[in-house]
Short mmCIF file of C-alpha atoms and ligand atoms in Angstrom, two decimals:
data_model
loop_
_atom_site.label_atom_id
_atom_site.label_comp_id
_atom_site.label_asym_id
_atom_site.label_seq_id
_atom_site.Cartn_x
_atom_site.Cartn_y
_atom_site.Cartn_z
CA MET A 1 -0.35 -0.10 0.29
CA TYR A 2 1.37 3.65 -0.74
CA PRO A 3 2.75 5.22 1.09
CA PRO A 4 3.84 1.95 3.19
CA LEU A 5 1.92 1.50 6.42
CA THR A 6 4.28 2.73 9.64
CA ARG A 7 4.50 0.31 12.12
CA GLU A 8 1.75 1.97 14.46
CA GLN A 9 -0.65 1.59 11.26
CA GLU A 10 0.25 -2.44 10.83
CA THR A 11 -0.03 -3.32 14.85
CA LEU A 12 -3.50 -1.08 14.71
CA ARG A 13 -4.65 -2.88 11.71
CA ASP A 14 -3.94 -6.01 12.74
CA ARG A 15 -5.73 -5.16 16.51
CA VAL A 16 -9.01 -4.21 14.44
CA ARG A 17 -8.93 -7.70 12.35
CA ASP A 18 -8.19 -9.70 14.84
CA PHE A 19 -11.51 -7.94 16.83
CA VAL A 20 -13.05 -8.87 13.23
CA ARG A 21 -12.34 -12.76 13.56
CA ALA A 22 -13.19 -12.94 17.21
CA GLU A 23 -15.94 -10.85 17.65
CA VAL A 24 -17.45 -9.56 14.78
CA GLN A 25 -17.73 -12.85 11.96
CA PRO A 26 -19.14 -15.15 14.34
CA VAL A 27 -21.92 -13.15 15.22
CA ALA A 28 -22.57 -11.04 12.07
CA GLY A 29 -25.05 -13.46 10.68
CA VAL A 30 -27.23 -14.09 13.16
CA TYR A 31 -27.46 -9.77 14.22
CA ASP A 32 -28.32 -9.67 10.06
CA GLN A 33 -31.07 -12.22 9.80
CA ARG A 34 -33.27 -10.70 12.69
CA GLU A 35 -36.17 -9.76 11.76
CA ASN A 36 -37.14 -6.65 13.71
CA PRO A 37 -34.53 -4.20 12.71
CA GLU A 38 -33.92 -2.62 16.10
CA ASP A 39 -32.80 -6.72 16.83
CA CYS A 40 -30.18 -6.06 14.43
CA TRP A 41 -28.40 -3.63 16.46
CA PRO A 42 -25.13 -4.91 18.16
CA TRP A 43 -24.58 -3.38 21.47
CA GLU A 44 -22.56 -5.90 22.41
CA LEU A 45 -19.89 -5.27 19.92
CA ILE A 46 -19.96 -1.92 20.46
CA GLU A 47 -19.21 -2.27 24.30
CA LYS A 48 -16.62 -4.54 23.29
CA LEU A 49 -15.21 -2.02 20.69
CA SER A 50 -15.55 0.72 23.65
CA GLU A 51 -13.44 -1.69 26.14
CA ALA A 52 -10.66 -2.02 23.31
CA GLY A 53 -10.30 1.71 23.03
CA LEU A 54 -11.31 1.37 19.37
CA ARG A 55 -14.72 3.67 19.80
CA THR A 56 -12.97 6.48 20.26
CA ILE A 57 -9.79 6.25 18.94
CA THR A 58 -10.27 9.04 16.28
CA LEU A 59 -10.24 11.64 19.47
CA SER A 60 -7.30 13.68 19.95
CA GLN A 61 -5.07 12.04 22.48
CA ALA A 62 -5.51 15.22 24.27
CA LEU A 63 -9.30 14.03 24.97
CA GLY A 64 -8.20 10.61 25.48
CA GLY A 65 -8.45 9.01 22.14
CA GLY A 66 -5.62 7.79 19.59
CA GLY A 67 -5.30 11.03 17.65
CA ILE A 68 -5.58 8.59 14.63
CA ASP A 69 -5.44 10.46 11.13
CA TYR A 70 -7.97 10.17 7.77
CA PRO A 71 -5.39 7.29 6.02
CA THR A 72 -5.27 5.37 9.42
CA THR A 73 -9.53 5.51 9.87
CA ALA A 74 -9.71 4.61 6.44
CA MET A 75 -8.20 1.44 6.76
CA LEU A 76 -9.97 0.70 10.19
CA VAL A 77 -13.14 1.30 8.55
CA GLU A 78 -12.27 -1.47 5.57
CA GLU A 79 -10.83 -4.12 8.59
CA LEU A 80 -14.41 -3.68 10.23
CA ALA A 81 -16.21 -3.87 7.00
CA VAL A 82 -14.55 -7.56 6.07
CA GLY A 83 -16.70 -8.91 9.05
CA ASP A 84 -19.55 -6.56 8.92
CA MET A 85 -20.23 -3.72 7.05
CA GLY A 86 -23.09 -2.41 8.83
CA VAL A 87 -20.46 -2.64 12.35
CA SER A 88 -18.14 -0.63 10.03
CA VAL A 89 -20.50 1.76 9.33
CA ILE A 90 -22.08 2.35 12.51
CA MET A 91 -17.99 3.35 13.54
CA ALA A 92 -17.18 5.46 10.39
CA GLN A 93 -20.22 7.57 11.54
CA VAL A 94 -19.03 7.65 15.35
CA TRP A 95 -15.42 8.24 13.99
CA LYS A 96 -15.86 10.94 11.30
CA ILE A 97 -18.53 13.00 13.62
CA GLU A 98 -15.76 12.57 16.32
CA GLN A 99 -13.32 14.45 13.81
CA LEU A 100 -15.70 16.65 12.57
CA ILE A 101 -16.62 17.89 16.30
CA GLU A 102 -12.76 18.29 17.54
CA ALA A 103 -12.19 20.32 14.21
CA LEU A 104 -15.07 22.67 14.61
CA ALA A 105 -15.78 23.22 18.09
CA THR A 106 -15.20 25.19 20.61
CA HIS A 107 -13.16 24.25 24.32
CA GLU A 108 -16.43 24.25 26.00
CA GLN A 109 -18.13 22.32 23.77
CA LYS A 110 -15.80 19.46 23.84
CA GLU A 111 -16.02 19.68 27.67
CA ARG A 112 -19.41 19.57 27.87
CA LEU A 113 -20.44 17.43 25.11
CA LEU A 114 -17.43 15.11 23.82
CA ILE A 115 -16.54 14.28 27.19
CA PRO A 116 -19.47 12.30 28.31
CA PHE A 117 -20.32 10.77 24.92
CA ARG A 118 -16.82 9.86 25.51
CA ASP A 119 -17.36 8.20 28.57
CA ASP A 120 -20.01 6.26 27.53
CA PRO A 121 -19.13 2.75 26.32
CA ARG A 122 -22.35 2.75 24.32
CA GLY A 123 -21.71 6.44 23.01
CA VAL A 124 -22.27 6.49 19.43
CA LEU A 125 -22.96 10.04 16.98
CA ALA A 126 -25.08 10.66 13.91
CA ILE A 127 -25.11 13.01 11.79
CA CYS A 128 -28.89 14.59 10.27
CA ALA A 129 -28.77 16.40 7.04
CA THR A 130 -31.49 14.19 4.80
CA GLU A 131 -35.26 15.43 4.65
CA GLU A 132 -38.45 13.70 2.92
CA HIS A 133 -38.13 16.63 0.14
CA ALA A 134 -33.92 17.25 0.30
CA GLY A 135 -31.71 13.87 -0.57
CA SER A 136 -29.69 14.58 -3.80
CA ASP A 137 -30.50 18.50 -3.91
CA ASN A 138 -27.94 18.02 -0.14
CA VAL A 139 -25.10 16.45 -1.90
CA LEU A 140 -24.58 17.74 -4.92
CA PRO A 141 -25.85 20.37 -4.24
CA PHE A 142 -28.30 22.22 -5.81
CA ASN A 143 -27.93 25.98 -4.50
CA ALA A 144 -31.26 27.41 -4.83
CA PRO A 145 -33.70 28.79 -2.22
CA GLY A 146 -36.40 26.24 -0.96
CA ALA A 147 -34.25 23.26 -2.44
CA GLY A 148 -31.90 21.18 -0.04
CA SER A 149 -32.57 20.46 4.03
CA MET A 150 -35.24 23.43 5.69
CA MET A 151 -35.44 22.22 9.08
CA ARG A 152 -36.39 25.98 10.57
CA VAL A 153 -34.07 27.49 12.70
CA GLU A 154 -35.19 30.21 15.03
CA GLU A 155 -33.44 32.17 17.10
CA ASP A 156 -35.56 32.96 20.62
CA GLY A 157 -33.23 34.86 23.49
CA SER A 158 -30.26 32.89 24.40
CA GLU A 159 -31.36 29.57 22.56
CA TYR A 160 -31.98 28.26 18.89
CA VAL A 161 -35.12 26.23 18.27
CA LEU A 162 -35.33 23.58 15.32
CA THR A 163 -38.31 22.18 13.47
CA GLY A 164 -38.30 19.57 10.87
CA THR A 165 -37.81 15.72 10.49
CA LYS A 166 -35.00 14.25 9.57
CA ARG A 167 -34.75 10.75 7.46
CA PHE A 168 -32.54 7.77 6.60
CA ILE A 169 -30.76 9.00 9.39
CA SER A 170 -27.52 6.12 10.15
CA ASN A 171 -27.16 5.72 14.34
CA GLY A 172 -30.67 8.04 14.71
CA ASN A 173 -32.20 6.06 17.13
CA ARG A 174 -29.33 4.67 19.27
CA ALA A 175 -26.96 8.45 19.41
CA ARG A 176 -26.67 10.22 22.21
CA LEU A 177 -25.49 13.31 20.42
CA TYR A 178 -26.33 14.73 16.66
CA VAL A 179 -24.68 16.94 14.45
CA VAL A 180 -28.05 18.60 12.80
CA ALA A 181 -28.07 20.53 9.84
CA GLY A 182 -30.00 23.13 9.59
CA ARG A 183 -31.69 26.04 7.15
CA THR A 184 -30.31 29.35 9.05
CA ASP A 185 -30.45 31.24 5.26
CA ARG A 186 -33.91 30.65 3.53
CA GLU A 187 -32.73 33.35 1.20
CA ARG A 188 -29.58 31.14 0.10
CA GLY A 189 -29.37 27.84 -1.56
CA VAL A 190 -28.35 24.82 0.92
CA GLY A 191 -24.71 25.09 0.18
CA ASP A 192 -24.36 28.39 1.81
CA GLY A 193 -27.43 28.83 3.83
CA THR A 194 -26.92 25.55 6.27
CA THR A 195 -25.47 25.68 9.59
CA TYR A 196 -24.45 22.23 12.07
CA PHE A 197 -25.53 22.13 15.48
CA LEU A 198 -25.10 19.71 18.63
CA VAL A 199 -28.15 18.49 19.59
CA PRO A 200 -27.93 16.41 22.83
CA ARG A 201 -30.40 13.27 22.42
CA GLU A 202 -32.27 14.26 25.51
CA SER A 203 -33.21 17.03 24.38
CA SER A 204 -36.89 17.86 24.97
CA GLY A 205 -38.75 17.68 21.69
CA ILE A 206 -37.07 14.61 19.52
CA VAL A 207 -39.73 12.18 18.22
CA ILE A 208 -37.84 8.75 16.77
CA GLU A 209 -40.91 8.39 14.46
CA HIS A 210 -39.37 5.06 13.04
CA VAL A 211 -36.60 2.66 12.48
CA HIS A 212 -35.92 1.97 8.47
CA ASN A 213 -36.10 -2.08 7.54
CA LYS A 214 -33.15 -2.08 5.43
CA SER A 215 -32.31 -5.14 3.00
CA GLY A 216 -28.67 -4.77 3.78
CA GLU A 217 -26.25 -3.16 6.33
CA ARG A 218 -28.45 -4.35 8.67
CA LEU A 219 -26.63 -4.25 11.61
CA VAL A 220 -27.40 -0.56 11.73
CA ASN A 221 -30.17 1.33 12.48
CA ASN A 222 -31.38 3.89 9.98
CA ALA A 223 -34.38 5.96 11.96
CA ILE A 224 -36.88 9.22 10.72
CA ILE A 225 -36.21 11.77 13.39
CA ARG A 226 -39.04 14.38 14.36
CA PHE A 227 -37.67 17.93 16.26
CA GLU A 228 -40.47 19.47 17.79
CA ASN A 229 -39.75 22.86 18.55
CA VAL A 230 -35.88 21.61 19.97
CA ARG A 231 -34.31 24.00 22.32
CA ILE A 232 -30.71 23.98 22.56
CA PRO A 233 -28.43 26.62 23.47
CA LYS A 234 -26.72 29.54 21.04
CA SER A 235 -23.30 27.71 22.74
CA ASN A 236 -24.49 24.34 20.53
CA LEU A 237 -23.60 26.24 17.44
CA LEU A 238 -20.73 24.10 15.43
CA GLY A 239 -18.35 25.74 13.60
CA ALA A 240 -19.17 28.87 11.65
CA LEU A 241 -23.42 30.51 10.91
CA ASN A 242 -23.93 29.24 7.20
CA ASP A 243 -20.52 26.94 6.85
CA ALA A 244 -22.01 23.59 7.15
CA ARG A 245 -21.79 22.79 3.40
CA SER A 246 -19.19 24.67 2.32
CA ASP A 247 -15.52 23.33 0.81
CA ARG A 248 -14.15 25.09 3.67
CA ASN A 249 -15.85 22.21 6.16
CA TYR A 250 -13.41 19.48 6.39
CA PHE A 251 -16.26 16.83 6.43
CA ARG A 252 -17.16 16.29 3.04
CA ARG A 253 -13.45 16.00 2.61
CA ILE A 254 -14.03 12.92 4.45
CA SER A 255 -17.53 11.23 4.89
CA ASN A 256 -17.52 9.48 1.51
CA VAL A 257 -13.87 8.46 1.41
CA TYR A 258 -14.98 6.40 4.41
CA ALA A 259 -18.00 5.48 3.01
CA ALA A 260 -16.01 3.95 0.17
CA ALA A 261 -13.32 1.79 2.80
CA SER A 262 -16.56 0.61 4.38
CA VAL A 263 -18.19 -1.21 0.70
CA LEU A 264 -14.37 -1.66 0.29
CA GLY A 265 -14.26 -4.31 2.69
CA VAL A 266 -17.45 -5.95 1.33
CA ALA A 267 -15.74 -6.47 -1.57
CA VAL A 268 -12.58 -8.04 0.42
CA ALA A 269 -14.55 -10.19 2.27
CA ALA A 270 -16.50 -11.41 -1.39
CA LEU A 271 -12.82 -12.56 -2.30
CA GLN A 272 -11.92 -14.07 0.46
CA GLN A 273 -14.96 -16.33 0.53
CA ALA A 274 -14.99 -16.70 -3.24
CA THR A 275 -10.78 -17.91 -2.97
CA ALA A 276 -11.64 -20.19 -0.50
CA TYR A 277 -14.62 -21.97 -2.14
CA ALA A 278 -13.59 -21.71 -5.19
CA ARG A 279 -10.25 -23.86 -4.00
CA GLU A 280 -12.69 -26.81 -2.34
CA ARG A 281 -15.49 -26.98 -4.85
CA VAL A 282 -14.81 -29.99 -7.30
CA GLN A 283 -16.34 -29.79 -10.63
CA GLY A 284 -14.67 -30.88 -13.95
CA GLY A 285 -12.49 -32.96 -12.03
CA LYS A 286 -10.51 -29.91 -10.97
CA PRO A 287 -11.28 -27.74 -7.64
CA ILE A 288 -12.90 -24.50 -9.57
CA ILE A 289 -10.11 -22.46 -8.90
CA GLU A 290 -8.03 -24.48 -11.43
CA HIS A 291 -10.96 -23.07 -14.28
CA GLN A 292 -10.15 -19.96 -16.37
CA ALA A 293 -13.40 -18.42 -16.33
CA VAL A 294 -13.26 -18.25 -12.18
CA GLN A 295 -9.76 -17.14 -12.47
CA LEU A 296 -10.86 -14.09 -14.47
CA LYS A 297 -13.31 -12.98 -11.61
CA LEU A 298 -10.92 -13.70 -9.06
CA ALA A 299 -8.37 -11.45 -10.75
CA ASN A 300 -11.12 -8.90 -11.38
CA MET A 301 -11.75 -8.57 -7.34
CA ALA A 302 -8.10 -8.60 -6.64
CA ILE A 303 -7.56 -5.89 -9.33
CA GLY A 304 -10.57 -3.73 -8.03
CA ILE A 305 -9.78 -3.77 -4.58
CA GLU A 306 -6.24 -2.88 -5.47
CA SER A 307 -7.28 0.28 -6.64
CA ALA A 308 -10.19 1.29 -4.92
CA ARG A 309 -7.63 1.15 -1.96
CA ALA A 310 -5.24 2.47 -3.49
CA LEU A 311 -7.42 5.65 -4.19
CA ILE A 312 -8.96 5.77 -0.72
CA ARG A 313 -5.65 5.97 0.95
CA ARG A 314 -4.78 8.89 -1.84
CA THR A 315 -7.91 10.63 -1.34
CA ALA A 316 -7.49 10.51 2.30
CA GLU A 317 -3.53 11.34 2.39
CA SER A 318 -4.64 14.31 0.44
CA ALA A 319 -7.78 15.67 2.97
CA GLN A 320 -5.72 15.55 5.83
CA HIS A 321 -2.47 17.52 4.40
CA ASP A 322 -3.62 19.48 1.47
CA ARG A 323 -4.77 22.51 1.39
CA ASP A 324 -6.11 22.99 -2.14
CA PHE A 325 -7.94 19.90 -1.74
CA ASP A 326 -9.53 18.05 -4.95
CA PHE A 327 -13.06 17.47 -4.17
CA ALA A 328 -13.42 15.40 -6.87
CA LEU A 329 -11.35 12.79 -5.39
CA PRO A 330 -14.02 11.69 -2.12
CA SER A 331 -16.77 11.19 -4.82
CA MET A 332 -14.30 9.30 -7.08
CA CYS A 333 -13.68 7.02 -3.90
CA LYS A 334 -17.31 6.40 -3.63
CA VAL A 335 -18.32 5.49 -6.76
CA HIS A 336 -15.41 3.40 -7.86
CA ALA A 337 -15.40 1.50 -4.30
CA THR A 338 -19.07 0.67 -4.64
CA ASP A 339 -18.99 -0.46 -8.35
CA VAL A 340 -16.10 -2.63 -7.06
CA ALA A 341 -18.02 -4.17 -4.01
CA MET A 342 -20.68 -4.70 -6.32
CA ARG A 343 -19.44 -6.49 -8.76
CA ALA A 344 -17.43 -8.55 -6.19
CA ALA A 345 -20.34 -9.45 -4.20
CA LEU A 346 -22.24 -10.79 -7.29
CA ASP A 347 -19.26 -12.62 -8.74
CA ALA A 348 -18.87 -14.24 -5.49
CA ALA A 349 -22.32 -15.25 -5.37
CA GLU A 350 -21.92 -16.74 -8.75
CA ILE A 351 -18.84 -18.67 -7.60
CA HIS A 352 -20.80 -20.49 -4.87
CA GLY A 353 -22.94 -21.64 -7.54
CA GLY A 354 -26.21 -22.52 -5.81
CA LEU A 355 -25.10 -21.66 -2.10
CA GLY A 356 -24.57 -17.97 -3.76
CA LEU A 357 -28.55 -17.21 -3.09
CA MET A 358 -28.59 -19.32 0.40
CA ARG A 359 -29.35 -16.88 3.23
CA ASP A 360 -28.54 -20.17 5.79
CA TYR A 361 -25.12 -20.86 4.33
CA ARG A 362 -22.27 -19.49 6.20
CA GLY A 363 -24.31 -18.80 9.51
CA GLY A 364 -25.99 -16.23 7.31
CA ALA A 365 -23.23 -14.70 6.54
CA GLY A 366 -21.93 -15.58 3.02
CA PRO A 367 -22.51 -14.01 -0.41
CA GLU A 368 -25.88 -13.40 -0.57
CA LYS A 369 -25.45 -10.99 2.38
CA LEU A 370 -22.47 -9.59 1.01
CA VAL A 371 -24.59 -8.31 -1.99
CA ARG A 372 -27.12 -7.12 0.21
CA ASP A 373 -24.66 -5.11 1.90
CA ALA A 374 -22.82 -3.43 -1.07
CA SER A 375 -25.93 -2.61 -2.63
CA VAL A 376 -26.67 0.06 0.40
CA PHE A 377 -24.14 2.17 -1.00
CA LEU A 378 -25.51 2.24 -4.54
CA HIS A 379 -28.15 4.73 -2.29
CA SER A 380 -26.48 5.72 0.63
CA ASP A 381 -23.99 8.94 1.17
CA GLY A 382 -24.97 10.20 -2.56
CA THR A 383 -26.31 7.99 -4.86
CA GLN A 384 -23.45 6.94 -7.95
CA ASP A 385 -24.83 9.44 -10.32
CA ILE A 386 -24.93 11.80 -8.15
CA HIS A 387 -21.24 11.65 -7.13
CA ARG A 388 -20.60 11.14 -11.03
CA LEU A 389 -22.13 14.84 -11.33
CA ARG A 390 -19.87 16.26 -9.03
CA VAL A 391 -16.53 14.49 -10.59
CA ALA A 392 -18.76 16.03 -14.32
CA GLU A 393 -19.07 19.90 -12.38
CA LYS A 394 -15.27 19.78 -11.19
CA ILE A 395 -13.96 18.72 -14.67
CA LYS A 396 -15.97 21.71 -16.48
CA ALA A 397 -14.43 23.60 -14.09
CA GLY A 398 -11.24 22.56 -15.36
CA ARG A 399 -9.95 20.27 -12.47
CA PRO A 400 -6.31 20.69 -12.48
CA ALA A 401 -5.13 17.02 -12.63
CA LEU A 402 -6.71 16.81 -16.07
CA ALA A 403 -4.64 19.72 -17.24
CA GLU A 404 -1.24 18.16 -15.92
C1 FAD B 501 -29.10 3.47 4.36
C2 FAD B 501 -28.86 4.52 3.81
C3 FAD B 501 -28.06 5.73 5.02
C4 FAD B 501 -27.77 7.05 5.12
N1 FAD B 501 -27.55 7.70 6.39
C5 FAD B 501 -27.80 9.08 6.23
C6 FAD B 501 -27.43 10.00 7.12
O1 FAD B 501 -26.57 8.91 8.80
N2 FAD B 501 -27.44 11.24 7.31
C7 FAD B 501 -28.19 11.53 6.39
O2 FAD B 501 -27.92 12.59 6.62
N3 FAD B 501 -28.78 10.83 5.32
C8 FAD B 501 -28.34 9.91 5.61
N4 FAD B 501 -28.69 9.09 4.22
C9 FAD B 501 -29.22 9.57 3.10
C10 FAD B 501 -28.78 9.52 1.51
O3 FAD B 501 -27.48 10.41 1.66
C11 FAD B 501 -30.14 9.79 0.70
O4 FAD B 501 -30.39 8.89 0.75
C12 FAD B 501 -29.29 10.19 -0.57
O5 FAD B 501 -28.71 11.03 -1.07
C13 FAD B 501 -30.28 10.39 -1.68
O6 FAD B 501 -31.32 10.78 -1.56
P1 FAD B 501 -32.93 10.45 -1.80
O7 FAD B 501 -32.89 9.19 -1.44
O8 FAD B 501 -33.89 11.37 -1.59
O9 FAD B 501 -32.82 10.34 -3.35
P2 FAD B 501 -33.24 11.62 -4.55
O10 FAD B 501 -32.34 12.87 -4.08
O11 FAD B 501 -34.98 11.58 -4.86
O12 FAD B 501 -32.87 10.94 -5.98
C14 FAD B 501 -34.07 9.59 -6.73
C15 FAD B 501 -33.04 9.79 -7.41
O13 FAD B 501 -33.03 10.34 -8.79
C16 FAD B 501 -31.56 10.97 -9.16
N5 FAD B 501 -31.29 12.40 -9.06
C17 FAD B 501 -31.76 13.45 -7.96
N6 FAD B 501 -30.96 14.48 -8.64
C18 FAD B 501 -30.60 14.36 -9.35
C19 FAD B 501 -30.12 15.47 -10.31
N7 FAD B 501 -29.72 16.87 -10.19
N8 FAD B 501 -29.32 14.89 -11.60
C20 FAD B 501 -29.66 13.76 -12.11
N9 FAD B 501 -30.07 12.68 -11.35
C21 FAD B 501 -30.68 12.98 -9.99
C22 FAD B 501 -30.90 10.10 -8.18
O14 FAD B 501 -29.16 9.81 -8.29
C23 FAD B 501 -31.63 9.28 -7.91
O15 FAD B 501 -31.43 8.02 -8.77
C24 FAD B 501 -28.70 7.73 3.93
C25 FAD B 501 -29.53 6.68 3.40
C26 FAD B 501 -29.37 5.65 3.17
C27 FAD B 501 -30.06 4.99 2.18
#
């Protein structure tokens, strides 16, 4: 992997890999198959991640975390997803929001809101942007008044009052602290009229309206959350007014990179399962790995994984270090890793023949689950087409890399 992993990164990767083998893989299929989505939520794994010091590893060392950087975080997100993409997404949300809050919060906000979260072994975080009429318009973004998130924000003395409903929110019914996008300037577009607020779960007026029943990524819960005149102190404004969606905001650098790392882990699991099965399954008088048609599928998976990982690594390094960040890169990561994982999961299922369809194969964590998991990122974190459009926008604007 370029640049080469440091000794610390290798040690951390191996710790997470061992955790995945010992704790996640044995139970992922069991949780996934539960009917009620709320029963799929793995508190025991979150508590174990806390115990291992991993849940808060992206907090700075000053705040008691490991202070790991974006490339290292992306690597750990991928490792978790090899065991289960839902667990990876739960932690990707927590880790990226920890990094977001650390980057933008005041000292007082960190003391008041981050420390209690840190000390709660079940502490998870969520970010609330999407609304019924505001999905792709937030991501592209379609920067016109009246489009994108319209959560109402009113000032009342020393407080803000938030009103509106968010949907599809990962960790939405479980988080103890939300980052909520509110429309603070209705005359401007969502890109420059939106502000982040820190909203504790115990605030009065927060109603979990529904927990979605998803086909894949079942170990993470997604919820519709209604904010009914939720009052928060003005000191809960995160970062700067109207800055939530700006390119200055670090979050837009890294969110899609972690999404890409999650879905890449599914591709890795697909290659691992397909290779192991192809070695043992005999048809045509030899193990099917000796048939070139099967070899081609395995080779394509490996090519896709290496290229997606390299792109993720390059983007995470650049997000960490470069002032002039190329905002086409995170979209490229998300599109490429999702395409790679979707193809890999389908090919792994085909290599398994009839078993590739069976929900009860491999304790419920076989290729059938991988296909469902990979498909989630066709829809989540911005659709594939919306990210292609974001790349196209940069090309139209004369993306420097193309002119070199
Ligand atoms: C599993 C999951 C987890 C999620 N987690 C979160 C979360 O934690 N927090 C959060 O805020 N949101 C979250 N989301 C929301 C997610 O980002 C949106 O679902 C996504 O951006 C798509 O929005 P939409 O569903 O409203 O689709 P729409 O925007 O309605 O799009 C419908 C179709 O139209 C196409 N389309 C839309 N606009 C255009 C255009 N201008 N040009 C061309 N084609 C267009 C889209 O590509 C898509 O195919 C999550 C969603 C899912 C499924």
